[in-house]
XYZ file of C-alpha atoms in Angstrom:
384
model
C 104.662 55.000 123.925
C 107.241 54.203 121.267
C 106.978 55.637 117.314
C 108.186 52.699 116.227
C 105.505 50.767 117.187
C 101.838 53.064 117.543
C 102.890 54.463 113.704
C 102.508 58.339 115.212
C 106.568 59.408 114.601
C 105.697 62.367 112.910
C 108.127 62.625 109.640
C 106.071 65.437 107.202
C 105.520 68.948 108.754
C 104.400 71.651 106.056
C 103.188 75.440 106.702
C 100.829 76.897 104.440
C 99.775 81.098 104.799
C 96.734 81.874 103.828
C 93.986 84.919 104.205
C 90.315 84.650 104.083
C 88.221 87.712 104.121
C 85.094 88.856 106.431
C 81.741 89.803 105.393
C 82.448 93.618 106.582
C 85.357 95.182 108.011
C 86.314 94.736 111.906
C 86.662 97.878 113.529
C 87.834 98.583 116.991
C 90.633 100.816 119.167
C 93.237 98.336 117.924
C 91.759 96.665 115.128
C 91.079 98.104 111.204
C 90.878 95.233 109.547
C 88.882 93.514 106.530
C 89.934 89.824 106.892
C 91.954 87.228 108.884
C 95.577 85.986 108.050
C 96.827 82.778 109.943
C 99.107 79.584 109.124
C 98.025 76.196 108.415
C 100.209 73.314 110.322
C 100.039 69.982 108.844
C 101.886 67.171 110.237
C 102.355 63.663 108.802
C 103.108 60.101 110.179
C 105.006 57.381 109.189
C 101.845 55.806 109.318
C 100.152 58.153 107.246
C 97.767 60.186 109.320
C 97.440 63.498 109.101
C 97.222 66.004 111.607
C 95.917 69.710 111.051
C 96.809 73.028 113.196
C 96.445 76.837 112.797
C 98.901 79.744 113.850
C 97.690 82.461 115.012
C 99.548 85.682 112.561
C 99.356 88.489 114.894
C 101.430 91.907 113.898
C 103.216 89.902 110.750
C 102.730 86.387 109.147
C 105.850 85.860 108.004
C 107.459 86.060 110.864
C 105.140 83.351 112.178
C 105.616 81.371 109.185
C 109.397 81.771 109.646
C 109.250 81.003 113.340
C 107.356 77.399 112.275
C 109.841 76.606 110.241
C 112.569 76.816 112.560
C 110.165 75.057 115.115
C 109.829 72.123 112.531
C 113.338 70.477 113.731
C 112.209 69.969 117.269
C 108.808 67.950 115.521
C 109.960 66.330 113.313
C 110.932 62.416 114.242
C 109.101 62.558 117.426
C 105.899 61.165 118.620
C 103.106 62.807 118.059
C 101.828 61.786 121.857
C 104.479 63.480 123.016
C 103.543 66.939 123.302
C 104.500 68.825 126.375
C 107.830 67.549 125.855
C 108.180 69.116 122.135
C 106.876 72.116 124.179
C 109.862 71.761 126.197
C 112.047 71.878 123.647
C 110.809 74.226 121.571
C 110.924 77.073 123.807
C 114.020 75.647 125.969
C 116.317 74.196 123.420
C 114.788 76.732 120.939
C 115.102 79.703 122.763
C 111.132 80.408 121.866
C 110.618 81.202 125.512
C 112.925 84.582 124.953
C 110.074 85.512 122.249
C 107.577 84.137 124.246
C 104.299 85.653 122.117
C 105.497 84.846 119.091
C 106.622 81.405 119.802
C 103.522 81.115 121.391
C 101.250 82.019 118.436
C 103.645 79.801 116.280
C 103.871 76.565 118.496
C 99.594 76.603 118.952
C 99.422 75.520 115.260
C 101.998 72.691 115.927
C 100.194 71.566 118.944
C 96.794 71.866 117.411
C 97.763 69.531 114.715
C 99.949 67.463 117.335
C 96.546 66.315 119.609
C 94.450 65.849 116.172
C 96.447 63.221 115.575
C 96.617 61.888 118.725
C 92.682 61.916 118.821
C 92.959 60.166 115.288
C 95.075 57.776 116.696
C 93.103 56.946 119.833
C 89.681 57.571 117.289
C 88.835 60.130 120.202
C 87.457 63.482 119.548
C 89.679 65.979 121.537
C 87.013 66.861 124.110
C 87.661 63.279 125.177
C 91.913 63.182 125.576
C 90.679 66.488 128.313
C 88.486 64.318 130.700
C 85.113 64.424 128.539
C 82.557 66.715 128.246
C 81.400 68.821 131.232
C 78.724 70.278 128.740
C 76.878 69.214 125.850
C 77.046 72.477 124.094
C 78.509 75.916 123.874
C 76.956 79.328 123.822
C 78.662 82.003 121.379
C 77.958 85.616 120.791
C 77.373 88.004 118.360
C 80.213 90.136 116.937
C 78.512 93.385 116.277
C 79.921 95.746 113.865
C 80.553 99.576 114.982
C 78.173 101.729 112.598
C 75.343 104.238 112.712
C 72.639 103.196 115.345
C 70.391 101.747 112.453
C 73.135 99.560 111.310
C 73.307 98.692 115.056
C 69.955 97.463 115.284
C 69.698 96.352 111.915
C 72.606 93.613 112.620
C 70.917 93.214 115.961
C 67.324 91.882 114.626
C 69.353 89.473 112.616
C 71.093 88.257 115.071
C 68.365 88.141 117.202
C 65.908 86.003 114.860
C 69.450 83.658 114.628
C 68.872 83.290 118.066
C 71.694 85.430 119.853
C 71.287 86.433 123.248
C 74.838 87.399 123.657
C 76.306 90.704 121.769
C 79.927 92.015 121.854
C 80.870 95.505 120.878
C 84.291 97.055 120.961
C 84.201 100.507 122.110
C 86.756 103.321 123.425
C 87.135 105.080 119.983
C 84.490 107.208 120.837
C 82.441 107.375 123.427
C 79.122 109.361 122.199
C 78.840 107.861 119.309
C 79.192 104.274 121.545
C 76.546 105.550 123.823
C 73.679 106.178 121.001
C 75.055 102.293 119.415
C 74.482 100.725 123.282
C 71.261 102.566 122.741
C 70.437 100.773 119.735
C 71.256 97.983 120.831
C 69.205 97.486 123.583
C 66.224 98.528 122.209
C 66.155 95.900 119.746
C 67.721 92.776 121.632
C 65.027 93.590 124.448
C 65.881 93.667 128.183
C 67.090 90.314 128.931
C 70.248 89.692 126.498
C 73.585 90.182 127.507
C 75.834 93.078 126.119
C 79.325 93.106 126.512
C 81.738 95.697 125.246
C 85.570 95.503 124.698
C 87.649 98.686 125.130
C 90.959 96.951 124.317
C 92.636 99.030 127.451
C 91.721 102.303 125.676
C 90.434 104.169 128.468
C 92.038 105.783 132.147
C 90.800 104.233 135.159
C 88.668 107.514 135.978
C 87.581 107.367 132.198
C 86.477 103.911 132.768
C 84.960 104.296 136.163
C 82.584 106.891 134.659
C 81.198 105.112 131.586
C 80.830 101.728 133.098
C 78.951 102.907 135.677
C 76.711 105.012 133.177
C 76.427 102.168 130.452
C 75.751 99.940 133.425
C 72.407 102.199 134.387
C 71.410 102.829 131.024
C 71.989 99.591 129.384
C 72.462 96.666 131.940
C 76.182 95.809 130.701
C 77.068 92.624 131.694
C 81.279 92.860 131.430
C 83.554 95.222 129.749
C 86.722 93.393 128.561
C 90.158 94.936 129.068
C 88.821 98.772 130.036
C 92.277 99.558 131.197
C 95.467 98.036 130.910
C 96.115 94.811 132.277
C 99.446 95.213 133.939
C 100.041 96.617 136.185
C 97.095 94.781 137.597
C 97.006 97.768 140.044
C 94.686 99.374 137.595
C 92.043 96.799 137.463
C 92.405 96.297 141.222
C 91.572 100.129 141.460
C 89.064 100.019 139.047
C 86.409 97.240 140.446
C 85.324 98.341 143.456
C 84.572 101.933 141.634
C 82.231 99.888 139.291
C 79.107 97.775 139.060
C 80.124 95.678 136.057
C 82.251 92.395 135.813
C 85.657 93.079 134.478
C 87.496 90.721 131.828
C 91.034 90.462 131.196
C 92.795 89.413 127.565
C 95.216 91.740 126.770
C 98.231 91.021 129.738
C 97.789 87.086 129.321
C 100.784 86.552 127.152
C 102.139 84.173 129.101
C 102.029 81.277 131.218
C 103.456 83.189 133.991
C 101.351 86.382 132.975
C 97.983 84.322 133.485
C 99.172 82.860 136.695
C 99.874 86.401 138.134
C 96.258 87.621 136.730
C 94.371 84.605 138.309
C 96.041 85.103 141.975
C 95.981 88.830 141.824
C 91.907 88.614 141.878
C 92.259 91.586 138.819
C 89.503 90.203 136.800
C 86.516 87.865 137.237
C 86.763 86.650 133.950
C 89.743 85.294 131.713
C 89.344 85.768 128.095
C 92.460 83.659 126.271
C 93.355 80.389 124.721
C 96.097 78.319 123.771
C 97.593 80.976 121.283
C 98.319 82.936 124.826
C 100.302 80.206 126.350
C 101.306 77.776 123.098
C 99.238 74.748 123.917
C 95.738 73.423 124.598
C 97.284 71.656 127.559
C 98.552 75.226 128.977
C 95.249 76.816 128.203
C 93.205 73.606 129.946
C 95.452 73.510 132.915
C 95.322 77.173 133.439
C 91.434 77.281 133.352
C 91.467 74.980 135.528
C 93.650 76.603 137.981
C 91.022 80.124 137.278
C 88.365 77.587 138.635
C 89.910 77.179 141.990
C 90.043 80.787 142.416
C 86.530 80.995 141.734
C 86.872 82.966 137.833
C 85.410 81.976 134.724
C 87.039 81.477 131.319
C 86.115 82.164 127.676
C 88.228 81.544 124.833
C 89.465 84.437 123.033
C 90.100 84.907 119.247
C 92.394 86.968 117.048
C 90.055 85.907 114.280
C 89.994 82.619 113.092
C 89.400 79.816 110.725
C 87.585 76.705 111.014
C 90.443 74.775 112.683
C 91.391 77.072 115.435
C 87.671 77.206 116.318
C 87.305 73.644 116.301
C 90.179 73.155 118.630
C 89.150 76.022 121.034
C 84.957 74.161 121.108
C 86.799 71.355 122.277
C 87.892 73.163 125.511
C 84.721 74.620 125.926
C 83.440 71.474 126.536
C 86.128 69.771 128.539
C 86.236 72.876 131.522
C 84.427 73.348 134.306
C 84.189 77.368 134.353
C 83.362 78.084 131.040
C 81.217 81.483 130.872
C 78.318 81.438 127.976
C 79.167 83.688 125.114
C 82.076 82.155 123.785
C 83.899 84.698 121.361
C 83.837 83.939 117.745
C 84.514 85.202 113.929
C 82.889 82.024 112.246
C 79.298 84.021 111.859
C 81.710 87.281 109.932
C 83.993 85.230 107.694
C 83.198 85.166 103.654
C 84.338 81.178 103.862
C 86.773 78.826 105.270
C 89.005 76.097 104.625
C 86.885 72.752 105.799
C 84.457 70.777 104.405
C 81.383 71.303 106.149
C 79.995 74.724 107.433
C 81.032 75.525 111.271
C 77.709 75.263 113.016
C 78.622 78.933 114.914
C 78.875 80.250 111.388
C 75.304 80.395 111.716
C 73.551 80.126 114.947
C 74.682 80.490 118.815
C 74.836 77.533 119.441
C 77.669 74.801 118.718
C 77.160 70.873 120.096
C 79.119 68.211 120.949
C 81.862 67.002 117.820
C 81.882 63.295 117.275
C 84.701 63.243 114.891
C 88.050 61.967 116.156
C 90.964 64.389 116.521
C 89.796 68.136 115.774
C 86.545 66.455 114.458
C 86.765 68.913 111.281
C 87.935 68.058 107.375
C 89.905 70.411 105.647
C 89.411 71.408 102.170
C 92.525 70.713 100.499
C 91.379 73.057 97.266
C 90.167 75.713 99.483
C 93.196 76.169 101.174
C 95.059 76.148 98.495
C 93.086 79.162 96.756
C 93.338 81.145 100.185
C 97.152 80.587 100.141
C 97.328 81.586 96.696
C 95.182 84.857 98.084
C 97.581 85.467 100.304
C 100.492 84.949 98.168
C 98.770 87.562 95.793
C 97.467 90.290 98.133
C 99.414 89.725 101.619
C 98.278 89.325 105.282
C 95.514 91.192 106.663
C 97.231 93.759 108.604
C 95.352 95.491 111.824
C 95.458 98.576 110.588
């Protein structure tokens, strides 16, 4: 396809920082954290569309933010169709692919924004340039909030009149005080609803062994993400047969090559990433689709998120075959966001199909501009 003649020779590229906070503060091994800091990508063609994209920020925005910039060279002047091959250059030519996780986090953004405009172009929404929908709908959990067990159940019956059936808790910070919160918990969800729990590899394998199997008999846990570290997979490998719960693997996915090695070693039975792992959505659908053939499931992970990044990552939902329900989420925790209209996950479990070409989402010019100016003022939301 040739610039010069679809319009989609991509000549405006412009990075804008910006930090939106969450209703309450997120709270887990790894995390301490009272908002979410990530990049906007927007990319303009000759013809004048516009294409939006979000970085993920990770340990330090600015480096992210630096890291786009020097990105923006291999971008601009090229087609907007064509990207794998920017891909290629950005992390050959580049050198990205000797700073692989943060030229992954980086390059997402541009490749977000890269396929909205290539859905714009085609007047496709993104689902669509994937093979189409494989479902009509997604299912997303609840992010619970550590606390007292009254706060647990009082964000449960919430949730629960919302309609959640799915609730996530990080855990491995301590383990009593976990156990009475899983107590909570199920008594007010009820016996059928799902609980998963995240230990962001803070426990040993015997440490592990012990409390899933517990948790599992007292509260019907249906999979703990990342209870040890991911690599080397030896660890998960010892740790299933010892255990009666699925096992899920994020952390140790920072990398194309890293998934590949996780899906063939048989470490996890579920995948929890997305395109900020490996750089693109292409990556992230060929991958799941490679998890499929191996007989795993896939969810798609978030750092935290705005509107854009969750837009993009519904898309895939749809467009894979091995999708497990409870999709992971921050829409229903975040004060606001920088579109137009309301995600419909801010607000219920439940997220349809999006009709819009591209992303399918507007952004809100004036919005972002006051979160950039909040970051400009206050700085990133760090982890900790």
């Amino acid at each position: 396809m040739n610039s010069s003649s679809d319009g989609l020779k991509v000549v405006g590229f412009d990075v804008y920082p910006a930090s939106i906070a969450y209703s309450h503060v997120e709270r887990s091994s790894r995390v301490n954290r009272g908002g979410v800091t990530d990049v906007i990508v927007k990319l303009t063609t000759e013809n004048g569309l516009v294409g939006w994209g979000e970085s993920c920020s990770g340990a330090d925005t600015a480096s992210i933010e630096a890291a786009l910039r020097s990105m923006s060279r291999f971008v601009l002047g090229r087609n907007a169709w064509d990207t794998e091959a920017i891909a290629g250059d950005v992390f050959g030519a580049g050198l990205w692919d000797y700073r692989p996780m943060t030229g992954n986090f980086a390059f997402a953004g541009i490749d977000m924004a890269l396929w909205d405009l290539c859905g714009k172009a085609s007047n496709q929404p993104l689902f669509r340039l994937f093979g189409g929908a494989q479902r009509q709908s997604a299912n997303y959990f609840y992010y619970l909030s550590q606390g007292a067990p009254e706060d647990l159940a009082t964000q449960c019956g919430e949730a629960v009149s919302r309609g959640y059936d799915c609730f996530y808790l990080k855990v491995g910070v301590n383990a009593a005080a976990e156990e009475d919160m899983l107590a909570a918990i199920r008594d007010t969800i009820g016996p059928s609803a799902r609980i998963r729990i995240d230990a962001n590899e803070a426990w040993s394998v015997p440490e592990a062994a012990r409390l899933l199997t517990r948790w599992h008999d007292r509260f019907d846990i249906d999979f703990a993400e990342a209870p040890v570290r991911a690599v080397p997979h030896a660890l998960m490998l010892d740790l299933r047969p010892r255990v009666p719960v699925a096992l899920c693997a994020n952390e140790g996915l920072s990398r194309q090559s890293d998934v590949v090695s996780m899906i063939e070693s048989h470490a996890a039975d579920i995948l929890c990433f997305s395109s900020y792992w490996v750089g693109t959505l292409r990556r992230f659908h060929t991958l799941s689709n490679l998890a499929a053939l191996h007989g795993q499931r896939v969810l798609k992970h978030t750092h935290g998120e705005f509107g854009l990044a969750a837009a993009a990552g519904h898309h895939m939902m749809l467009a894979l075959p091995n999708v497990e329900e409870g999709v992971q989420q921050t829409a229903a925790m975040m004060a606001d966001d920088i579109l137009v209209d309301r995600l419909p996950i801010a607000d219920g479990p439940e997220w349809g199909l999006i009709e819009g070409a591209g992303l399918g989402v507007e952004v809100d010019e004036d919005k972002l501009a006051r979160y950039v100016e909040a970051y400009r003022k206050d700085g990133q939301f760090l982890p900790n």
